[in-house]
């Protein structure tokens, strides 16, 4: 008697695990894609997955076929021993489209993740709203968006796009903290190429419109790209290793064999003698973080600012640094948006922020002004001011004007501000400054070029250095570049128990 009941369970289990059937699984593989279950196996520690709502089916009585699971697999498991909740759309079932019950399954898992305070991972491979279920599928998306918002700032949310993700469905990934897209497989767009052709008579391929490279470099929707699904899962695991489980915890402390007192006498040589020569800020970052390991976020987007995670004596840190090798490290709309969102993420999850500064200022031009550099640039100021996690800033080279203030200056309540002796802190760069304050002298000079050079040198010697700021206490310590790592680590350790109380309010109003 019992045997029959047990057998029924196993039959149902088997039916659920075959998803849309052998044929559709083969079709999935022939597109070079893994199935949702294979993806979960790749992501989670072995034998840790507990699937829930495996037998849920849709309520569409007119449908010719019902599939257990309803096109999405949900549950929880462990990544490197740490609890995570996940949902993975199963493309083999009705193209992974989202119907009423699939929506309820996802929301249930989101609520569960929120209750226990664990990260939420989503794997998208879906035809979007299930057409047959009409408004109920839209209802499901609405509920998912609501829970994305509830979870934002409470538990980390990461989305992998490994298949189509179209229409309004793209907004749930966009509301999560990090999006990773697999090249030539992940696609995200609000309106597809056919609609673009019909409405705008423009020919654009899926890849060009919403592929991984497009979103990683042009729109900034994708924070990471992966060459294949294996790399995608590895990146998710690595990313999680820097993050706490939720906003009430500190990120995990990692073991490190890298000496916290390690100095790097070569560090200063990375900075060219000529302040107009380019160099790669990532070389400096790699030198100061533990074992040279830096996980860059948004590597291909707004390259004039570098953001990402590293560790300092085992502690997770978020690094924000100007990149002099791209647009001379000037701040613009995209770099302001990129850094501001990252700072807010770090602040939400108790990750200290290390800022490395070498920027000539905000990028000038009608294009930037008309597209709202004032609006977007102010987000960077807002994000730094708002952040109460430990903030340590080190000025390496140029720190001019508004960009000096924006890049984690003392007034934005950085806790410790270091400067290298090579730092140039001024309202304007020497050349720009003297053309304004010495306009008359230059006009009257028989050799304007030589006079300009001489005056610029005088200005640089007198004003463009860190010592005036150090005299005023705006820079706490001028350090020997080779000691950057030990100085940052000492500051971080002194700030481990930092508490900063702000006036109570519902929320600030960042200039979105
Ligand atoms: C129901 C769907 C579906 C959908 C795909 N299928 N999308 N069923 N609702 N939205 C089914 C197909 O009928 C097919 O079933 C199976 O899934 C596989 O689809 P194929 O088209 O054969 O696969 P492929 O060639 O790989 O193309 C994948 C696709 C395409 C690019 C995703 O299916 C497609 O364009 N789908 C529609 C996308 C769309 O317009 N969605 C609505 C977006 S609007 P059979 O049984 O034949 O195998 C939206 C609003 C959200 O999502 C709003 C939120 C606020």
Coordinates of C-alpha atoms and ligand atoms in Angstrom, one line a residue:
X1 CA 0.0 0.0 0.0
X2 CA 2.7 2.5 1.1
X3 CA 4.9 1.2 -1.7
X4 CA 2.4 2.5 -4.3
X5 CA 2.3 5.9 -2.7
X6 CA 6.1 6.1 -2.6
X7 CA 6.2 5.0 -6.2
X8 CA 3.8 7.7 -7.1
X9 CA 6.1 10.3 -5.5
X10 CA 9.1 9.0 -7.5
X11 CA 7.1 9.0 -10.7
X12 CA 6.1 12.6 -10.2
X13 CA 9.6 13.5 -9.3
X14 CA 10.9 11.9 -12.5
X15 CA 8.3 13.7 -14.5
X16 CA 9.2 17.0 -12.9
X17 CA 12.9 16.5 -13.4
X18 CA 12.6 15.8 -17.1
X19 CA 11.2 19.4 -17.6
X20 CA 9.7 19.9 -21.0
X21 CA 10.9 16.4 -22.1
X22 CA 13.9 14.8 -23.8
X23 CA 13.3 16.5 -27.1
X24 CA 13.3 19.9 -25.7
X25 CA 16.3 19.2 -23.5
X26 CA 18.2 18.1 -26.7
X27 CA 17.1 21.3 -28.4
X28 CA 18.4 23.3 -25.4
X29 CA 21.7 21.5 -25.6
X30 CA 21.9 22.0 -29.4
X31 CA 21.7 25.8 -28.8
X32 CA 24.8 25.4 -26.7
X33 CA 22.9 25.9 -23.5
X34 CA 22.7 23.9 -20.3
X35 CA 19.3 23.0 -18.8
X36 CA 18.2 24.8 -15.6
X37 CA 18.9 21.7 -13.5
X38 CA 22.4 21.4 -14.9
X39 CA 23.0 25.1 -14.2
X40 CA 21.9 24.6 -10.6
X41 CA 24.2 21.6 -10.2
X42 CA 27.1 23.7 -11.5
X43 CA 26.4 26.5 -9.1
X44 CA 25.6 24.8 -5.8
X45 CA 27.7 22.6 -3.6
X46 CA 27.0 18.9 -4.3
X47 CA 23.9 17.5 -2.6
X48 CA 22.8 20.8 -1.0
X49 CA 19.9 21.8 -3.3
X50 CA 16.5 21.5 -1.8
X51 CA 13.9 22.2 -4.4
X52 CA 10.5 23.5 -3.4
X53 CA 7.3 23.7 -5.4
X54 CA 8.5 21.0 -7.7
X55 CA 5.0 19.8 -8.5
X56 CA 3.3 23.2 -9.1
X57 CA 1.5 23.4 -12.4
X58 CA -0.4 26.2 -14.2
X59 CA -4.2 26.6 -13.8
X60 CA -4.9 27.1 -17.5
X61 CA -7.5 24.4 -18.0
X62 CA -7.6 24.9 -21.8
X63 CA -3.9 24.1 -22.1
X64 CA -3.1 20.8 -23.9
X65 CA -0.3 20.0 -21.5
X66 CA 0.7 20.7 -18.0
X67 CA 4.2 20.6 -16.8
X68 CA 5.2 20.0 -13.2
X69 CA 7.4 23.0 -12.1
X70 CA 5.7 25.4 -14.5
X71 CA 8.8 26.6 -16.1
X72 CA 10.9 27.7 -13.2
X73 CA 12.9 25.8 -10.7
X74 CA 13.2 27.3 -7.2
X75 CA 14.8 26.3 -3.9
X76 CA 17.9 26.8 -1.8
X77 CA 21.3 25.3 -1.3
X78 CA 24.9 26.2 -0.5
X79 CA 27.7 28.0 -2.4
X80 CA 31.0 27.3 -0.7
X81 CA 29.1 26.3 2.4
X82 CA 27.0 29.5 2.5
X83 CA 23.2 29.5 2.1
X84 CA 21.7 30.9 -1.0
X85 CA 18.2 31.0 -2.5
X86 CA 17.7 30.7 -6.2
X87 CA 15.3 30.5 -9.1
X88 CA 16.2 29.2 -12.5
X89 CA 13.9 29.6 -15.5
X90 CA 13.5 26.3 -17.4
X91 CA 13.4 27.1 -21.1
X92 CA 12.3 23.5 -21.9
X93 CA 8.9 24.2 -20.4
X94 CA 6.9 26.7 -22.5
X95 CA 10.1 28.6 -23.3
X96 CA 10.6 29.4 -19.6
X97 CA 7.8 31.8 -19.9
X98 CA 6.4 33.3 -16.7
X99 CA 2.8 32.4 -15.8
X100 CA 0.8 32.9 -12.7
X101 CA 2.2 29.9 -10.7
X102 CA 5.8 30.4 -11.8
X103 CA 5.5 34.0 -10.5
X104 CA 4.2 32.8 -7.2
X105 CA 7.0 30.3 -6.9
X106 CA 9.6 33.0 -7.4
X107 CA 8.0 35.4 -5.0
X108 CA 7.8 32.6 -2.4
X109 CA 11.5 32.0 -2.7
X110 CA 12.2 35.7 -2.5
X111 CA 10.2 36.0 0.7
X112 CA 12.0 33.0 2.2
X113 CA 15.5 34.5 1.3
X114 CA 14.4 37.8 3.0
X115 CA 13.1 36.0 6.1
X116 CA 16.4 34.2 6.7
X117 CA 18.7 36.9 5.3
X118 CA 20.5 35.0 2.5
X119 CA 21.5 36.1 -1.1
X120 CA 19.1 35.6 -3.9
X121 CA 20.3 34.3 -7.2
X122 CA 18.3 34.3 -10.5
X123 CA 19.1 32.5 -13.7
X124 CA 17.1 33.9 -16.6
X125 CA 16.4 31.9 -19.8
X126 CA 12.8 32.9 -20.6
X127 CA 10.4 34.0 -23.4
X128 CA 9.0 36.5 -20.9
X129 CA 5.3 36.8 -19.9
X130 CA 3.4 33.6 -20.8
X131 CA 1.1 34.8 -23.5
X132 CA -1.7 32.3 -22.7
X133 CA -1.9 33.5 -19.1
X134 CA -2.3 37.2 -20.0
X135 CA -2.6 39.6 -17.1
X136 CA -1.8 36.9 -14.5
X137 CA 1.7 36.7 -15.8
X138 CA 2.0 40.5 -15.7
X139 CA 0.7 40.3 -12.2
X140 CA 3.5 37.8 -11.4
X141 CA 6.2 40.2 -12.8
X142 CA 4.8 43.1 -10.8
X143 CA 5.1 41.0 -7.6
X144 CA 8.6 40.0 -8.5
X145 CA 9.6 43.7 -9.0
X146 CA 8.0 44.5 -5.6
X147 CA 10.1 41.8 -3.9
X148 CA 13.3 42.9 -5.7
X149 CA 12.7 46.3 -4.1
X150 CA 12.1 44.8 -0.7
X151 CA 15.2 42.7 -1.0
X152 CA 17.4 45.6 -2.3
X153 CA 19.8 46.6 0.5
X154 CA 18.7 43.7 2.6
X155 CA 20.1 40.7 0.8
X156 CA 22.5 40.7 -2.2
X157 CA 20.7 39.9 -5.4
X158 CA 22.6 38.5 -8.5
X159 CA 21.1 37.7 -11.8
X160 CA 22.6 35.6 -14.6
X161 CA 21.2 36.1 -18.1
X162 CA 21.8 32.9 -20.0
X163 CA 19.1 33.0 -22.6
X164 CA 16.5 35.4 -23.8
X165 CA 15.1 38.0 -21.4
X166 CA 12.7 40.3 -23.1
X167 CA 10.0 43.0 -22.6
X168 CA 9.3 44.2 -19.1
X169 CA 11.0 41.0 -17.8
X170 CA 14.3 42.8 -18.1
X171 CA 13.5 45.1 -15.2
X172 CA 13.7 42.5 -12.5
X173 CA 17.4 41.7 -13.3
X174 CA 18.0 45.5 -13.6
X175 CA 16.6 45.9 -10.1
X176 CA 19.1 43.4 -8.7
X177 CA 22.6 44.3 -7.6
X178 CA 24.6 42.5 -10.3
X179 CA 23.8 41.2 -13.7
X180 CA 26.1 38.7 -15.4
X181 CA 25.5 37.8 -19.1
X182 CA 26.9 34.9 -21.0
X183 CA 28.3 35.9 -24.4
X184 CA 26.3 34.8 -27.4
X185 CA 23.6 33.4 -25.2
X186 CA 22.3 36.0 -22.9
X187 CA 20.0 38.6 -24.5
X188 CA 18.2 41.5 -22.8
X189 CA 16.0 44.1 -24.5
X190 CA 12.7 45.9 -23.9
X191 CA 11.7 45.6 -27.6
X192 CA 13.2 43.0 -29.9
X193 CA 14.8 43.4 -33.3
X194 CA 11.5 42.8 -35.2
X195 CA 9.8 45.6 -33.4
X196 CA 12.8 47.9 -33.9
X197 CA 12.6 47.1 -37.6
X198 CA 8.8 47.7 -37.8
X199 CA 8.8 50.9 -35.8
X200 CA 12.1 52.5 -36.7
X201 CA 13.0 50.6 -40.0
X202 CA 16.3 49.8 -38.4
X203 CA 18.1 46.5 -38.9
X204 CA 19.8 45.4 -35.7
X205 CA 20.7 41.9 -34.7
X206 CA 19.8 40.3 -31.3
X207 CA 23.4 40.4 -30.3
X208 CA 24.0 44.0 -31.3
X209 CA 20.7 45.1 -29.7
X210 CA 20.9 43.3 -26.4
X211 CA 23.8 40.9 -26.2
X212 CA 26.3 40.5 -23.5
X213 CA 29.0 42.8 -25.0
X214 CA 26.5 45.5 -25.8
X215 CA 25.2 45.6 -22.2
X216 CA 28.7 45.3 -20.7
X217 CA 30.2 48.1 -22.7
X218 CA 27.4 50.4 -23.9
X219 CA 24.4 50.3 -21.7
X220 CA 26.0 49.3 -18.4
X221 CA 23.2 46.8 -17.7
X222 CA 25.6 43.9 -17.4
X223 CA 28.3 44.2 -14.7
X224 CA 30.1 41.1 -15.8
X225 CA 30.3 39.0 -18.9
X226 CA 31.3 35.3 -19.1
X227 CA 32.5 33.3 -22.1
X228 CA 30.4 30.4 -21.1
X229 CA 28.1 29.0 -18.4
X230 CA 30.9 27.5 -16.5
X231 CA 32.7 30.8 -16.2
X232 CA 29.4 32.5 -15.3
X233 CA 28.9 30.2 -12.3
X234 CA 32.5 30.7 -11.2
X235 CA 32.1 34.4 -11.3
X236 CA 28.9 34.3 -9.3
X237 CA 30.7 32.2 -6.6
X238 CA 33.7 34.5 -6.6
X239 CA 31.4 37.6 -6.3
X240 CA 29.5 36.0 -3.4
X241 CA 32.8 35.4 -1.6
X242 CA 33.3 39.1 -1.1
X243 CA 29.7 39.7 0.2
X244 CA 28.0 39.3 3.5
X245 CA 24.8 37.2 3.6
X246 CA 22.7 40.2 4.4
X247 CA 22.9 43.9 5.5
X248 CA 23.2 43.1 9.2
X249 CA 26.4 41.1 8.8
X250 CA 30.0 41.8 7.9
X251 CA 31.5 40.2 4.8
X252 CA 33.4 37.0 5.5
X253 CA 37.0 37.4 6.7
X254 CA 39.3 35.5 4.3
X255 CA 42.6 33.8 5.1
X256 CA 45.5 35.5 3.5
X257 CA 49.2 34.9 3.3
X258 CA 49.9 38.4 2.1
X259 CA 51.7 40.4 4.8
X260 CA 49.7 43.5 5.9
X261 CA 52.9 45.4 6.3
X262 CA 54.1 44.5 2.8
X263 CA 55.6 47.6 1.0
X264 CA 56.1 48.0 -2.7
X265 CA 59.0 50.2 -3.6
X266 CA 58.1 50.0 -7.2
X267 CA 54.6 51.5 -6.7
X268 CA 55.7 55.1 -7.3
X269 CA 57.3 54.2 -10.6
X270 CA 53.8 53.3 -12.0
X271 CA 53.0 57.0 -11.9
X272 CA 54.7 58.7 -14.8
X273 CA 56.9 61.8 -14.1
X274 CA 54.9 63.7 -16.7
X275 CA 51.4 64.3 -15.3
X276 CA 49.9 64.2 -18.8
X277 CA 51.2 60.7 -19.6
X278 CA 48.8 57.9 -19.2
X279 CA 49.2 54.9 -16.9
X280 CA 47.0 52.0 -15.8
X281 CA 45.5 52.6 -12.3
X282 CA 44.8 48.8 -12.1
X283 CA 48.5 48.3 -11.6
X284 CA 48.3 50.3 -8.4
X285 CA 45.2 48.5 -7.3
X286 CA 46.7 45.1 -7.9
X287 CA 49.8 46.0 -5.9
X288 CA 47.9 47.0 -2.8
X289 CA 45.2 44.4 -2.5
X290 CA 45.8 40.9 -1.0
X291 CA 47.7 38.7 -3.4
X292 CA 47.0 41.0 -6.3
X293 CA 43.4 39.7 -6.5
X294 CA 41.0 42.3 -7.8
X295 CA 37.5 41.4 -9.1
X296 CA 36.6 44.3 -11.4
X297 CA 33.0 45.2 -11.8
X298 CA 31.8 46.9 -15.0
X299 CA 35.2 46.3 -16.6
X300 CA 34.1 47.5 -20.1
X301 CA 31.7 50.2 -19.2
X302 CA 32.8 53.8 -18.4
X303 CA 36.4 52.8 -18.2
X304 CA 37.5 56.1 -16.9
X305 CA 36.6 54.9 -13.5
X306 CA 37.5 51.5 -12.1
X307 CA 35.3 49.8 -9.5
X308 CA 35.5 46.4 -7.9
X309 CA 36.2 44.2 -5.0
X310 CA 39.4 43.2 -3.3
X311 CA 40.6 42.3 0.1
X312 CA 43.0 44.0 2.5
X313 CA 44.4 41.7 5.2
X314 CA 41.4 39.4 4.5
X315 CA 38.7 42.1 4.7
X316 CA 36.5 42.7 1.7
X317 CA 36.8 46.2 0.3
X318 CA 35.2 48.1 -2.5
X319 CA 37.6 50.0 -4.6
X320 CA 36.7 53.2 -6.6
X321 CA 39.6 54.6 -8.6
X322 CA 40.0 57.1 -11.5
X323 CA 41.6 55.5 -14.6
X324 CA 44.1 57.9 -16.2
X325 CA 44.5 55.7 -19.2
X326 CA 40.9 56.4 -20.4
X327 CA 39.6 59.9 -21.0
X328 CA 42.6 60.9 -18.7
X329 CA 40.5 59.7 -15.8
X330 CA 37.9 62.6 -16.2
X331 CA 34.6 62.1 -14.6
X332 CA 31.5 62.0 -16.8
X333 CA 27.9 60.9 -16.8
X334 CA 28.5 57.1 -17.1
X335 CA 31.4 57.0 -14.7
X336 CA 29.4 59.0 -12.1
X337 CA 26.5 56.6 -12.3
X338 CA 28.7 53.6 -12.3
X339 CA 30.7 54.6 -9.2
X340 CA 27.7 56.0 -7.3
X341 CA 25.7 52.8 -7.6
X342 CA 28.7 50.7 -6.5
X343 CA 29.3 53.0 -3.5
X344 CA 25.7 52.6 -2.4
X345 CA 26.0 48.8 -2.8
X346 CA 29.1 48.7 -0.6
X347 CA 27.4 51.0 2.0
X348 CA 24.3 48.8 2.1
X349 CA 26.5 45.7 2.7
X350 CA 29.1 46.9 5.2
X351 CA 31.9 46.9 2.7
X352 CA 34.5 49.7 3.3
X353 CA 35.3 51.9 0.4
X354 CA 38.8 52.7 -0.7
X355 CA 39.1 55.6 -3.2
X356 CA 42.2 56.2 -5.3
X357 CA 42.3 59.6 -6.9
X358 CA 43.9 60.8 -10.1
X359 CA 41.4 62.9 -12.1
X360 CA 41.7 66.2 -14.0
X361 CA 38.0 67.0 -13.3
X362 CA 34.6 66.6 -14.8
X363 CA 34.6 66.1 -18.6
X364 CA 33.7 69.4 -20.3
X365 CA 31.4 69.7 -23.4
X366 CA 27.9 70.3 -24.6
X367 CA 27.2 66.6 -25.0
X368 CA 27.9 66.0 -21.3
X369 CA 26.0 69.2 -20.2
X370 CA 23.0 68.5 -22.3
X371 CA 22.7 64.9 -21.2
X372 CA 22.8 65.9 -17.6
X373 CA 26.3 65.7 -16.1
X374 CA 25.0 68.0 -13.4
X375 CA 22.2 65.6 -12.5
X376 CA 24.3 62.5 -12.9
X377 CA 27.5 63.9 -11.5
X378 CA 25.7 64.9 -8.3
X379 CA 24.9 61.3 -7.6
X380 CA 28.5 60.6 -6.9
X381 CA 28.6 63.3 -4.3
X382 CA 25.4 62.1 -2.8
X383 CA 26.6 58.5 -2.7
X384 CA 29.8 59.3 -0.9
X385 CA 28.1 61.6 1.5
X386 CA 25.4 59.1 2.3
X387 CA 27.8 56.2 2.8
X388 CA 28.6 55.5 6.5
X389 CA 30.9 52.5 6.0
X390 CA 34.6 53.2 6.6
X391 CA 35.9 55.4 3.8
X392 CA 39.6 55.7 3.1
X393 CA 40.8 58.0 0.3
X394 CA 44.3 58.2 -1.2
X395 CA 45.2 61.0 -3.7
X396 CA 47.8 59.8 -6.1
X397 CA 48.0 62.4 -8.8
X398 CA 45.6 65.1 -9.9
X399 CA 42.6 66.0 -7.8
X400 CA 41.2 69.2 -9.3
X401 CA 38.0 71.1 -8.7
X402 CA 34.7 69.4 -8.3
X403 CA 36.2 66.0 -9.0
X404 CA 38.6 66.5 -6.0
X405 CA 35.5 66.9 -3.8
X406 CA 33.5 64.1 -5.5
X407 CA 36.2 61.5 -5.1
X408 CA 35.8 60.8 -1.4
X409 CA 37.2 64.0 -0.1
X410 CA 37.3 64.9 3.7
X411 CA 34.2 67.0 3.5
X412 CA 32.2 64.2 2.2
X413 CA 33.1 62.5 5.4
X414 CA 35.9 60.2 4.4
X415 CA 37.4 58.9 7.6
X416 CA 41.1 58.9 6.6
X417 CA 42.5 60.9 3.7
X418 CA 46.0 60.0 2.5
X419 CA 48.0 61.7 -0.3
X420 CA 51.1 60.7 -2.1
X421 CA 53.8 63.5 -2.3
X422 CA 52.9 63.5 -6.0
X423 CA 49.3 64.6 -5.4
X424 CA 48.2 67.8 -7.0
X425 CA 45.2 69.3 -5.1
X426 CA 43.9 72.5 -6.7
X427 CA 40.8 74.2 -8.0
X428 CA 42.1 73.9 -11.5
X429 CA 45.0 72.3 -13.2
X430 CA 48.1 74.6 -13.4
X431 CA 47.7 75.4 -17.2
X432 CA 44.0 76.2 -16.9
X433 CA 44.5 78.2 -13.7
X434 CA 47.2 80.5 -15.0
X435 CA 45.4 81.3 -18.2
X436 CA 42.7 82.7 -15.9
X437 CA 44.6 84.4 -13.1
X438 CA 47.5 85.6 -15.4
X439 CA 45.4 86.5 -18.4
X440 CA 46.8 90.0 -18.6
X441 CA 50.5 88.9 -18.1
X442 CA 50.2 86.4 -20.8
X443 CA 48.6 88.9 -23.2
X444 CA 51.5 91.4 -22.6
X445 CA 54.3 88.8 -22.7
X446 CA 56.5 88.8 -25.8
X447 CA 56.8 85.0 -25.5
X448 CA 53.5 83.9 -24.2
X449 CA 54.3 80.2 -24.4
X450 CA 57.5 80.4 -22.4
X451 CA 55.7 82.6 -19.8
X452 CA 52.9 80.2 -19.6
X453 CA 55.3 77.3 -19.0
X454 CA 57.1 79.3 -16.3
X455 CA 54.0 80.4 -14.5
X456 CA 52.5 76.9 -14.7
X457 CA 55.6 75.5 -13.0
X458 CA 55.4 78.2 -10.3
X459 CA 51.7 77.4 -9.8
X460 CA 52.4 73.7 -9.6
X461 CA 55.2 74.1 -7.1
X462 CA 53.2 76.5 -5.0
X463 CA 49.7 75.1 -5.1
X464 CA 49.5 71.8 -6.8
X465 CA 50.9 69.6 -4.1
X466 CA 49.4 67.9 -1.0
X467 CA 51.0 70.1 1.6
X468 CA 48.5 73.0 1.7
X469 CA 45.7 70.4 2.2
X470 CA 47.8 68.7 4.8
X471 CA 48.4 72.0 6.6
X472 CA 44.7 72.5 6.8
X473 CA 44.0 69.0 8.0
X474 CA 42.1 68.1 4.8
X475 CA 44.7 65.5 4.1
X476 CA 45.5 63.4 7.3
X477 CA 48.8 62.0 6.2
X478 CA 51.1 62.4 3.3
X479 CA 52.5 58.9 2.8
X480 CA 55.4 57.4 0.9
X481 CA 53.7 55.6 -2.0
X482 CA 55.5 52.3 -1.2
X483 CA 53.6 52.2 2.2
X484 CA 50.1 52.6 0.7
X485 CA 49.0 49.0 1.5
X486 CA 50.1 49.0 5.2
X487 CA 48.6 52.5 5.7
X488 CA 45.3 51.6 4.2
X489 CA 45.1 48.3 6.2
X490 CA 46.0 50.2 9.5
X491 CA 43.2 52.7 8.8
X492 CA 40.7 49.9 7.9
X493 CA 41.5 48.1 11.1
X494 CA 41.1 51.2 13.2
X495 CA 37.7 51.7 11.6
X496 CA 36.4 48.2 12.0
X497 CA 33.9 49.3 14.7
X498 CA 32.9 52.6 13.1
X499 CA 29.5 53.9 14.0
X500 CA 28.0 56.9 12.3
X501 CA 24.6 58.1 13.2
X502 CA 22.5 60.1 10.7
X503 CA 19.2 61.9 11.2
X504 CA 16.3 59.5 11.0
X505 CA 14.3 59.9 7.7
X506 CA 12.3 57.7 5.4
X507 CA 14.9 57.9 2.6
X508 CA 17.1 60.5 0.9
X509 CA 16.2 61.7 -2.5
X510 CA 19.2 61.0 -4.7
X511 CA 19.1 62.8 -8.0
X512 CA 18.1 59.8 -10.1
Ligands
LIG1 C1 4.3 31.3 -24.1 C2 6.2 30.9 -25.1 C3 6.6 32.2 -24.9 C4 5.8 33.1 -24.2 C5 8.2 31.2 -26.0 N1 7.2 30.3 -25.8 N2 7.9 32.4 -25.5 N3 5.1 30.4 -24.7 N4 4.6 32.6 -23.8 N5 6.1 34.3 -24.0 C6 7.2 28.9 -26.2 C7 7.2 28.7 -27.7 O1 5.8 28.8 -28.2 C8 7.8 27.3 -27.9 O2 6.8 26.4 -27.6 C9 8.8 27.3 -26.8 O3 8.5 28.3 -25.9 C10 10.2 27.6 -27.3 O4 10.1 28.8 -28.1 P1 10.8 29.0 -29.5 O5 10.2 30.2 -30.1 O6 10.7 27.7 -30.3 O7 12.3 29.2 -29.1 P2 13.4 30.1 -29.8 O8 13.4 29.9 -31.3 O9 14.7 29.8 -29.1 O10 13.0 31.6 -29.5 C11 13.0 32.0 -28.1 C12 12.3 33.4 -28.1 C13 10.9 33.3 -28.8 C14 13.2 34.5 -28.7 C15 12.2 33.7 -26.6 O11 10.2 32.2 -28.3 C16 10.1 34.6 -28.5 O12 10.3 35.6 -29.2 N6 9.1 34.4 -27.6 C17 8.2 35.5 -27.3 C18 8.9 36.6 -26.6 C19 7.9 37.7 -26.2 O13 7.5 38.5 -27.0 N7 7.5 37.6 -24.9 C20 6.7 38.5 -24.3 C21 7.5 39.7 -23.9 S1 6.6 41.0 -23.2 P3 6.7 25.0 -28.3 O14 5.6 24.3 -27.7 O15 6.5 25.3 -29.8 O16 8.1 24.3 -28.1 C22 6.8 40.6 -21.6 C23 6.0 41.5 -20.7 C24 6.6 41.5 -19.3 O17 7.5 39.8 -21.2 C25 6.1 42.6 -18.6 C26 6.6 42.7 -17.2 C27 6.2 43.9 -16.6

